[in-house]
Coordinates of C-alpha atoms and ligand atoms in Angstrom, one line a residue:
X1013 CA 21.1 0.3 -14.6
X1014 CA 18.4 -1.9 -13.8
X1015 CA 14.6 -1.1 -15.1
X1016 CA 12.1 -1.5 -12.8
X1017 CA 8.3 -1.2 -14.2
X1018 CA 5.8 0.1 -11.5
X1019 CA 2.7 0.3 -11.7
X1020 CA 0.2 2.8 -10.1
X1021 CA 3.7 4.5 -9.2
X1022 CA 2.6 8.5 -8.8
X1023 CA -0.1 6.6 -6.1
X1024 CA 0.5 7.1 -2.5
X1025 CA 2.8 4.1 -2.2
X1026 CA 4.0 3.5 -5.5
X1027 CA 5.1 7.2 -5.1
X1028 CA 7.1 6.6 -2.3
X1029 CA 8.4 3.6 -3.6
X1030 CA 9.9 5.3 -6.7
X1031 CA 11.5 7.4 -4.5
X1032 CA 13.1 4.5 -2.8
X1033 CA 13.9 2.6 -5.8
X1034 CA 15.7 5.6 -7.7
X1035 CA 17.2 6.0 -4.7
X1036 CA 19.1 2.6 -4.8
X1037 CA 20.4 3.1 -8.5
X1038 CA 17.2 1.5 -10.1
X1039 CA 15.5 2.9 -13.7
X1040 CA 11.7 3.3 -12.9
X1041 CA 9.4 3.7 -15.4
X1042 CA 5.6 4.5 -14.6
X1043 CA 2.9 3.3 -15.9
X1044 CA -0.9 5.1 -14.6
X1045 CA -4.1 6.1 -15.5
X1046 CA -4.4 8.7 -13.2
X1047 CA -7.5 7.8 -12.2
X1048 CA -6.7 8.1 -8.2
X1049 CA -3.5 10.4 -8.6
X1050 CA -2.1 13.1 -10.6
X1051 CA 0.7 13.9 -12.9
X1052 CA 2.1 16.9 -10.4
X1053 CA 3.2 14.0 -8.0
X1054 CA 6.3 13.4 -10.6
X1055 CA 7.8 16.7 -9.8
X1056 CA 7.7 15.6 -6.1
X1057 CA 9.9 12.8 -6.9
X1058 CA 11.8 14.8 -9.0
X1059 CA 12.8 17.6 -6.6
X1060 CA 13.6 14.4 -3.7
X1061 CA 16.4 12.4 -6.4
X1062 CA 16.8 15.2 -8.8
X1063 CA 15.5 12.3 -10.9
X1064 CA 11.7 12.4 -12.7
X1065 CA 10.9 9.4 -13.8
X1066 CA 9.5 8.1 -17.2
X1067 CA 5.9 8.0 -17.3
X1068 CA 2.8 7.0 -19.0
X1069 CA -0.7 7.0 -19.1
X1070 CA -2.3 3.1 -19.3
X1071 CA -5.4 2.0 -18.3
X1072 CA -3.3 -1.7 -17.3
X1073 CA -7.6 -3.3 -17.1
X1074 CA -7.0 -2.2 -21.0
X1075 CA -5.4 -5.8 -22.4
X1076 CA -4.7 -3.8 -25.4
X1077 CA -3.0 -0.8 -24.1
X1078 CA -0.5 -3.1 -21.3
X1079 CA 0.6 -5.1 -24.0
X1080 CA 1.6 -2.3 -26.3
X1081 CA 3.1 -0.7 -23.4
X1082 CA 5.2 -3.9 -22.8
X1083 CA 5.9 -4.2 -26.5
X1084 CA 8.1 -1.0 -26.3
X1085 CA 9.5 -1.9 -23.1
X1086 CA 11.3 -5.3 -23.7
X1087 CA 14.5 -4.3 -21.2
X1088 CA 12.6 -4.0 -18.0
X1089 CA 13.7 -6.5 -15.3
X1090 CA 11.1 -6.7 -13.2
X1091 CA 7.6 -5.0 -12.4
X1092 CA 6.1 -3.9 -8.9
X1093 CA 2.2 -4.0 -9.1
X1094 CA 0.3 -1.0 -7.4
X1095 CA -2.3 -0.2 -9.4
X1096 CA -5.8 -0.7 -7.9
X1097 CA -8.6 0.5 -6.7
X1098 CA -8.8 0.7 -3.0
X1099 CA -11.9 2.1 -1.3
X1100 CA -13.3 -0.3 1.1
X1101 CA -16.5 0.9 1.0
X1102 CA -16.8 1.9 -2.5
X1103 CA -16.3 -1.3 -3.3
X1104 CA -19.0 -2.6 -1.9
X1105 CA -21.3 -0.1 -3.7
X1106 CA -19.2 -1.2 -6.8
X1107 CA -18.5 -4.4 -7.1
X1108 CA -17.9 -4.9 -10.6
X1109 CA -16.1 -2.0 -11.1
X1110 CA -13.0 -3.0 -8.4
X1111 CA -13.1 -7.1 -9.3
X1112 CA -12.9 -6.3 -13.0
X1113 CA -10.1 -3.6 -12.1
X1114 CA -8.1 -5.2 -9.8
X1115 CA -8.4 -8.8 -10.7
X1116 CA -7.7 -7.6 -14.8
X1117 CA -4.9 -5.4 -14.4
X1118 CA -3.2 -8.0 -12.6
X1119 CA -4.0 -10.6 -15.4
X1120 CA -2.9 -8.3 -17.9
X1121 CA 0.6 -7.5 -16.1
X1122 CA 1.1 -11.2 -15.5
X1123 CA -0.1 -12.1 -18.9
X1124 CA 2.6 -9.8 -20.5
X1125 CA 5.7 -10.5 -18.6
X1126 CA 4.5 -13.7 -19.9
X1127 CA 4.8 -13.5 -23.4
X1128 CA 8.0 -10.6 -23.1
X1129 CA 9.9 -12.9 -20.8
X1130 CA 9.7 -10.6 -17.5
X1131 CA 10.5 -13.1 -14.9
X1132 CA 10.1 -11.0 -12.0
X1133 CA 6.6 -9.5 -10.1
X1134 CA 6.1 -7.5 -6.6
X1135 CA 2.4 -7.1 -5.7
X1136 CA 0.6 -5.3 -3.2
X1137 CA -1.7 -7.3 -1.1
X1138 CA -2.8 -6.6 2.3
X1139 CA -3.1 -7.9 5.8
X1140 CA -7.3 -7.4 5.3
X1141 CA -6.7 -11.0 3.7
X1142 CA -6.2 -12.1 7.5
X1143 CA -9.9 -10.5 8.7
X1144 CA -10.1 -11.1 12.3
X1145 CA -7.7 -13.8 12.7
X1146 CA -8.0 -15.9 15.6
X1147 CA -4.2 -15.5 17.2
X1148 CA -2.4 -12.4 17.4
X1149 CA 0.0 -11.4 16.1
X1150 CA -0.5 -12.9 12.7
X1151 CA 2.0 -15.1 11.0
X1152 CA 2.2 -15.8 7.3
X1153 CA 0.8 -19.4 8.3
X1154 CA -2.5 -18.0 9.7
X1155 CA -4.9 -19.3 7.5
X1156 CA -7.0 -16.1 5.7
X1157 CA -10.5 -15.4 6.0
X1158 CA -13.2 -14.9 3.9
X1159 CA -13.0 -10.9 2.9
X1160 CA -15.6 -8.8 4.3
X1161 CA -15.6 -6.3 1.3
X1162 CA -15.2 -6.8 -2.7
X1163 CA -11.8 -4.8 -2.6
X1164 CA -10.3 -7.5 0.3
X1165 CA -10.9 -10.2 -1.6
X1166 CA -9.7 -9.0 -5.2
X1167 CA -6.6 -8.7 -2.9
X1168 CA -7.4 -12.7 -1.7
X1169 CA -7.8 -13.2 -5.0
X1170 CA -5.2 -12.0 -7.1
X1171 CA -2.9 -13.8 -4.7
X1172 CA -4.8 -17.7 -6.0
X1173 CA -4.3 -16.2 -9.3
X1174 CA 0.0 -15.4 -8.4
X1175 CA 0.0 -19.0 -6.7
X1176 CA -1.7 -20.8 -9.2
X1177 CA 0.4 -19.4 -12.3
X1178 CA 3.6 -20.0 -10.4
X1179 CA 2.8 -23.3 -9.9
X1180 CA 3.0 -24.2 -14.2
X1181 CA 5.3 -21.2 -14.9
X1182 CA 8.2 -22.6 -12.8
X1183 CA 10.3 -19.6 -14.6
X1184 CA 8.6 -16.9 -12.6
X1185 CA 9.2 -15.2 -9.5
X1186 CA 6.1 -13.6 -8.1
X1187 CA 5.9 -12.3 -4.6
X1188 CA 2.7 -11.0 -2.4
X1189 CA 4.0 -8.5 0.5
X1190 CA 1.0 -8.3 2.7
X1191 CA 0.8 -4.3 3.7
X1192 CA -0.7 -3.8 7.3
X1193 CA -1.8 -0.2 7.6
X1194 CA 0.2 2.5 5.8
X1195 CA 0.2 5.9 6.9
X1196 CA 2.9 8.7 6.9
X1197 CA 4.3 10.7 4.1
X1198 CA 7.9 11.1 3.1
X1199 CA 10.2 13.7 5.7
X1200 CA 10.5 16.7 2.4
X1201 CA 7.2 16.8 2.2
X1202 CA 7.4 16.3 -1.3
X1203 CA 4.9 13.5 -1.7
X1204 CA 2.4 12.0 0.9
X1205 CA -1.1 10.7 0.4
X1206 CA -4.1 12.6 -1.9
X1207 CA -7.3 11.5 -0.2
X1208 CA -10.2 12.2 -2.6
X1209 CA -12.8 13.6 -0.4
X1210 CA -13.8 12.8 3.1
X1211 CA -11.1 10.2 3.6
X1212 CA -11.8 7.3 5.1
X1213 CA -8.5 6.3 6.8
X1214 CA -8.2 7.5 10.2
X1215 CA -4.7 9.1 9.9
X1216 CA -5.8 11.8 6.6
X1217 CA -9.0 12.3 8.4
X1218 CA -7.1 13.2 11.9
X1219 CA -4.7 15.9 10.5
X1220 CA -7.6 17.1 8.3
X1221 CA -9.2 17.3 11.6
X1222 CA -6.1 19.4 13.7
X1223 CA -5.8 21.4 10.0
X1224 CA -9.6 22.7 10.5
X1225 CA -10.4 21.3 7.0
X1226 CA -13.1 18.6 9.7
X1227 CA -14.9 19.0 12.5
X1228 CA -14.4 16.4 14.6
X1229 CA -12.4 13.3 14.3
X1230 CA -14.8 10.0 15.6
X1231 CA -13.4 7.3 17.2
X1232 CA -15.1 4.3 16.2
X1233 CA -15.8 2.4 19.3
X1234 CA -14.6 1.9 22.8
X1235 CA -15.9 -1.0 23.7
X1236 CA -13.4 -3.6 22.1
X1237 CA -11.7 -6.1 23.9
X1238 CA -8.3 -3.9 24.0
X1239 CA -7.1 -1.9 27.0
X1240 CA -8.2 1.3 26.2
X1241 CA -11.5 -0.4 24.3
X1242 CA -10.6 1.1 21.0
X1243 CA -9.2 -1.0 18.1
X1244 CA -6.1 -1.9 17.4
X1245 CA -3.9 -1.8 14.1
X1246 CA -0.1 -2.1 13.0
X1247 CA 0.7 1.5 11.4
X1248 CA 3.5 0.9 9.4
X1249 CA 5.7 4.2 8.0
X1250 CA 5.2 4.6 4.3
X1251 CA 9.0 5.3 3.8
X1252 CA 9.9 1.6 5.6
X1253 CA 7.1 -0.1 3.4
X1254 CA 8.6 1.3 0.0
X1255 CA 12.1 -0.1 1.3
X1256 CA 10.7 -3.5 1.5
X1257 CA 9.8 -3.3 -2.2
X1258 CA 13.6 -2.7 -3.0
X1259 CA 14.0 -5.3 -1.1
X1260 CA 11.9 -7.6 -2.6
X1261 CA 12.7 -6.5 -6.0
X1262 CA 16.8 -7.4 -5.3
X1263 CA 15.7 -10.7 -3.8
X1264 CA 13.8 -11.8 -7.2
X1265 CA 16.7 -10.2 -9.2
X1266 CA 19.3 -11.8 -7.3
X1267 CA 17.9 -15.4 -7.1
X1268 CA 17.4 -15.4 -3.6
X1269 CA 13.8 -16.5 -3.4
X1270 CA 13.3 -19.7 -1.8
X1271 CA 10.0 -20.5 -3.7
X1272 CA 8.6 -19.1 -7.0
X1273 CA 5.0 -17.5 -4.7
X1274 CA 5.6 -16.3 -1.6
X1275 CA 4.4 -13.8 0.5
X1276 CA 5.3 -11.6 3.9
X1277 CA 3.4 -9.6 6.4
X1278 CA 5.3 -5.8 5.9
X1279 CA 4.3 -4.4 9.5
X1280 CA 5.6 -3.2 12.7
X1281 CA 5.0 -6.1 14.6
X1282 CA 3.5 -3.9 17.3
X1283 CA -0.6 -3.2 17.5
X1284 CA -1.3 0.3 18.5
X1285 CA -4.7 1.5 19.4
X1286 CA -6.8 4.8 17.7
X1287 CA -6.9 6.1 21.5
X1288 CA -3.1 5.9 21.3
X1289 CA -2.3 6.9 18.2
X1290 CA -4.3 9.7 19.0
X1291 CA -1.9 10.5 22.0
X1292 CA 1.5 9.4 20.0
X1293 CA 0.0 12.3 17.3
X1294 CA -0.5 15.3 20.3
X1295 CA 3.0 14.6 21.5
X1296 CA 4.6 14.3 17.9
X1297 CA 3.1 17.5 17.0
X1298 CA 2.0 19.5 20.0
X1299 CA -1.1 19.9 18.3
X1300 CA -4.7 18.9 19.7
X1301 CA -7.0 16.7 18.2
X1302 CA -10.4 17.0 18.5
X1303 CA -12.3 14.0 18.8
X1304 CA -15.5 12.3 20.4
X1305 CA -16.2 8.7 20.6
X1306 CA -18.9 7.2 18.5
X1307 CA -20.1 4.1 18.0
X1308 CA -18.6 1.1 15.9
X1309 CA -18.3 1.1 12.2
X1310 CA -19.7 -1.8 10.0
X1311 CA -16.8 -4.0 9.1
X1312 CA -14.3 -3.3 11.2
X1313 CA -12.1 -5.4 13.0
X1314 CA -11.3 -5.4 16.8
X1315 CA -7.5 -6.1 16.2
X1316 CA -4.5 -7.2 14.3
X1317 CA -1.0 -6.6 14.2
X1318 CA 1.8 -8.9 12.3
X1319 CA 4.4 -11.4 13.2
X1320 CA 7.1 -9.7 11.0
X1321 CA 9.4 -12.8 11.8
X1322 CA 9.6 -13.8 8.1
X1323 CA 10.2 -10.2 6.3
X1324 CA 13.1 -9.4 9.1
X1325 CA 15.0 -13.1 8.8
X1326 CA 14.4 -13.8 5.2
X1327 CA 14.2 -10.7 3.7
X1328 CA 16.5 -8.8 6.2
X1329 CA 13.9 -5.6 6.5
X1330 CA 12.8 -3.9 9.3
X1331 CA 10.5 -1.2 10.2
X1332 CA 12.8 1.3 11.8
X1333 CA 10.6 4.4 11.7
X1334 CA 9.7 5.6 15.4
X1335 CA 5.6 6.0 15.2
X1336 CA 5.9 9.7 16.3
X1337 CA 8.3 10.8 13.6
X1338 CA 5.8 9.2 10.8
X1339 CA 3.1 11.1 12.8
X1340 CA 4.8 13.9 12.7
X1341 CA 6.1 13.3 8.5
X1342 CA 1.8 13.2 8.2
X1343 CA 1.6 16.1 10.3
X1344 CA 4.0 18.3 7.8
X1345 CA 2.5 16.9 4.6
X1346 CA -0.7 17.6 5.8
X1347 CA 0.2 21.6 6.3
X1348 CA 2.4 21.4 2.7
X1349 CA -1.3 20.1 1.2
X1350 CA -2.8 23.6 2.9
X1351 CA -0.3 25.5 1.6
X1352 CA -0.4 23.9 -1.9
X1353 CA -4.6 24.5 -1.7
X1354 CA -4.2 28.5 -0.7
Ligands
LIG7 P1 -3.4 4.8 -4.5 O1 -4.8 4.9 -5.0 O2 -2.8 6.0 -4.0 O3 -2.5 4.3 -5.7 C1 -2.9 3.4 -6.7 C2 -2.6 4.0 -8.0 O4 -3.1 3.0 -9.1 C3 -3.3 5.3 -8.3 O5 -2.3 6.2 -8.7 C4 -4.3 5.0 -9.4 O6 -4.5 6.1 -10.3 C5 -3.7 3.8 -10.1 N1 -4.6 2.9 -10.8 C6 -5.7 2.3 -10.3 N2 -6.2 1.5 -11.3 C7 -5.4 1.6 -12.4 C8 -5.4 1.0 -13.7 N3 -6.4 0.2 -14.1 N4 -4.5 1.3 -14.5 C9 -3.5 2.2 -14.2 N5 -3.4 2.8 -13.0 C10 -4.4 2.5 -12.1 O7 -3.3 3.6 -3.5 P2 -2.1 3.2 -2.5 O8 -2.5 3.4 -1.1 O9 -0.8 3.7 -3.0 O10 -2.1 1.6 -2.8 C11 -1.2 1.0 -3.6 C12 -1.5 -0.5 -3.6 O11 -1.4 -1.0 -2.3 C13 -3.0 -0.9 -4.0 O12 -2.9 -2.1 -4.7 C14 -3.7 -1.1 -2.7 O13 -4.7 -2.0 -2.8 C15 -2.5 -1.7 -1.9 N6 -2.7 -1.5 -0.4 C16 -2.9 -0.3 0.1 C17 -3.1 -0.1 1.5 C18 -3.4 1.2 2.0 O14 -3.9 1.3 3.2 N7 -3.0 2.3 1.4 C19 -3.0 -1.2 2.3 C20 -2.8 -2.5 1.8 C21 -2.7 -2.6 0.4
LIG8 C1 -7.9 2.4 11.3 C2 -8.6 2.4 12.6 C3 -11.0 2.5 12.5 C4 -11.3 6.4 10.7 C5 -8.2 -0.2 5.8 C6 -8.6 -1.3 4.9 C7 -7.5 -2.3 4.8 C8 -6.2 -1.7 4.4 C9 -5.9 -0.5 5.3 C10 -5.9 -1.8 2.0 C11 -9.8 1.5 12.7 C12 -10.4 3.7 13.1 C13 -10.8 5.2 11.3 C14 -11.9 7.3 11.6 C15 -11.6 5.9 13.4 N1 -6.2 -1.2 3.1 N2 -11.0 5.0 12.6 N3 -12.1 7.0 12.9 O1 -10.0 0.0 8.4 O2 -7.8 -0.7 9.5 O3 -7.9 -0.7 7.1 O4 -7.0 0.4 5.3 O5 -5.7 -2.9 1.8 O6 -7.9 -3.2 3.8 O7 -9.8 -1.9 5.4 O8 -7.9 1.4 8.3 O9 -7.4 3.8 8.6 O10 -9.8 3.1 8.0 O11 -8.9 2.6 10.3 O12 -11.7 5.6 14.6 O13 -12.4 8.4 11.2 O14 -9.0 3.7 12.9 O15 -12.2 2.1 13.2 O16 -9.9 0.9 14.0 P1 -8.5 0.0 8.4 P2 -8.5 2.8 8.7

């Protein structure tokens, strides 16, 4: 059985991921510091494949702690790199904090596989790279923009860094899939997201909204240049994004890569608007939302969606999750997290 090392794996994808991967006859061993996730999250994955997974706790910004971790683990194949810190607007509060977290870690993995002889790496970047890019959808071609936050461009970043190793260590295979927005939670119920706090992602803060735990759910803007005048986004199902890391992850194993760095948009391919996801949630659910439209928020974009062309011809995945059923897979996790709370 093949050994797969991910990284920031009881996370919100990685989690899922795990799930995925165990699910297609790979090992998984974890490797987290807990510091946005907790241990409980392993008996979620456990009770889905009747599998728990090996874990540990590593700080992987800790040069000394991811080697010794990969010093004891000389049989894993390949590694999928989740670990970071992800608040948009924390990170501009602290920049330090995520450029020396995200941009380390990453060092550190690569660094390792390095000296070990792990040939294979899976990292999650993220369509933010694109900013508002000037032709929608977005290809893989469209040339990135300067990130608006700290935390978009450790993700522009880190993918120099995967380009620019590949390019002298011609026996590495490291590939960038390019997450548009990831919402859902798996159909047990077993795992989903943890927001800390008042979330900021619109789909936790919704059925926090419909669960009474909020108010009011604001609408940031309706005066776009959309139909509806509210922004649009490609929501892509948790469940089909961690398939397109077992994807990736049999490509590099199996040889198939065309190129030692590349890198694919992992979206739906279709833009849906907050107005309409809003809608797409009510009939999902048969639940209300309460909402009001406010004003715009700093930073954000008008609209994106991807050209998925690349992931569905040369990596032969698909999103195939209809958007009501992975409202309606939030919906349920969100009630499971009110249970879990009484
Ligand atoms: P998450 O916070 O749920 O998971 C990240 C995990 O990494 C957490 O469990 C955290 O404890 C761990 N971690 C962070 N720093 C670490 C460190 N130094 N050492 C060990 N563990 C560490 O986030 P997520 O939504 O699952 O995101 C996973 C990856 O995907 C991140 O790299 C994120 O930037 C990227 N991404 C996420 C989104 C999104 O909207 N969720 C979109 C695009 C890209
Ligand atoms: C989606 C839409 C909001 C909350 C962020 C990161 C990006 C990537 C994915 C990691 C927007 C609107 C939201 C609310 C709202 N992450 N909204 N009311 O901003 O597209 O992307 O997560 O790489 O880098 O920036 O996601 O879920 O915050 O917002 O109207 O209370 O919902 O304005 O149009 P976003 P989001």
């Amino acid at each position: 059985m093949k050994k797969i090392f991910v990284t920031g794996g009881t996370g919100y994808i990685g989690s899922h991921t795990v799930v995925e991967l165990q699910q297609s006859g790979f090992e998984v061993i974890i490797a987290d510091n807990l510091c946005n996730s907790n241990i409980g999250v392993l008996d979620g994955i456990e009770q889905i494949t009747g599998i728990r997974p090996a874990f540990e706790q590593i700080d992987l910004a800790d040069e000394k702690q991811t080697r010794d971790f990969f010093s004891r683990h000389r049989d894993v194949e390949a590694v999928i790199h989740f670990a970071a810190l992800k608040a948009v607007g924390e990170s501009v509060q602290k920049p330090l904090e995520y450029y020396r977290n995200n941009l380390n870690s990453l060092m550190n993995v690569i660094g390792c596989m390095r000296e070990y002889g792990i040939r294979n790496l899976v990292f999650s970047s993220s369509c933010t790279v694109y900013g508002q890019a000037d032709v929608l959808p977005v290809t893989e071609t469209t040339p990135r923009k300067q990130a608006e936050s700290p935390y978009g461009n450790t993700k522009a970043m880190c993918e120099d860094i995967m380009r620019d190793v590949a390019k002298v260590e011609k026996g590495m295979n490291l590939l960038a899939l390019r997450y548009f927005n990831p919402i859902g939670a798996h159909p047990s119920a077993c795992i989903g997201e943890l927001p800390n706090g008042v979330p900021n992602n619109l789909i936790p803060y919704l059925t926090q909204t419909v669960a009474g735990i909020r108010e009011q759910l604001s609408v940031f803007g309706d005066d776009y240049n959309t139909p509806d005048g509210s922004a649009i986004r490609d929501y892509i199902d948790v469940v089909d994004l961690a398939r397109a890391h077992v994807v990736a992850i049999r490509r590099l194993l199996e040889g198939k890569n065309k190129a030692n760095y590349e890198y694919f948009n992992i979206g739906t391919g279709r833009g849906v608007s907050v107005l309409e996801l809003i809608q797409a949630f009510e009939r999902a659910t048969g639940e209300k939302v309460n909402y009001r439209i406010t004003g715009r928020r700093a930073g954000d974009i008008e609209k994106v969606w991807a050209d998925t062309t690349l992931a569905n011809t040369e990596l032969g995945w698909k999103a195939v999750v209809p958007l009501e059923e992975t409202l309606a897979n939030a919906w349920r996790w969100q009630q499971h997290l009110g249970k879990m709370k009484k």
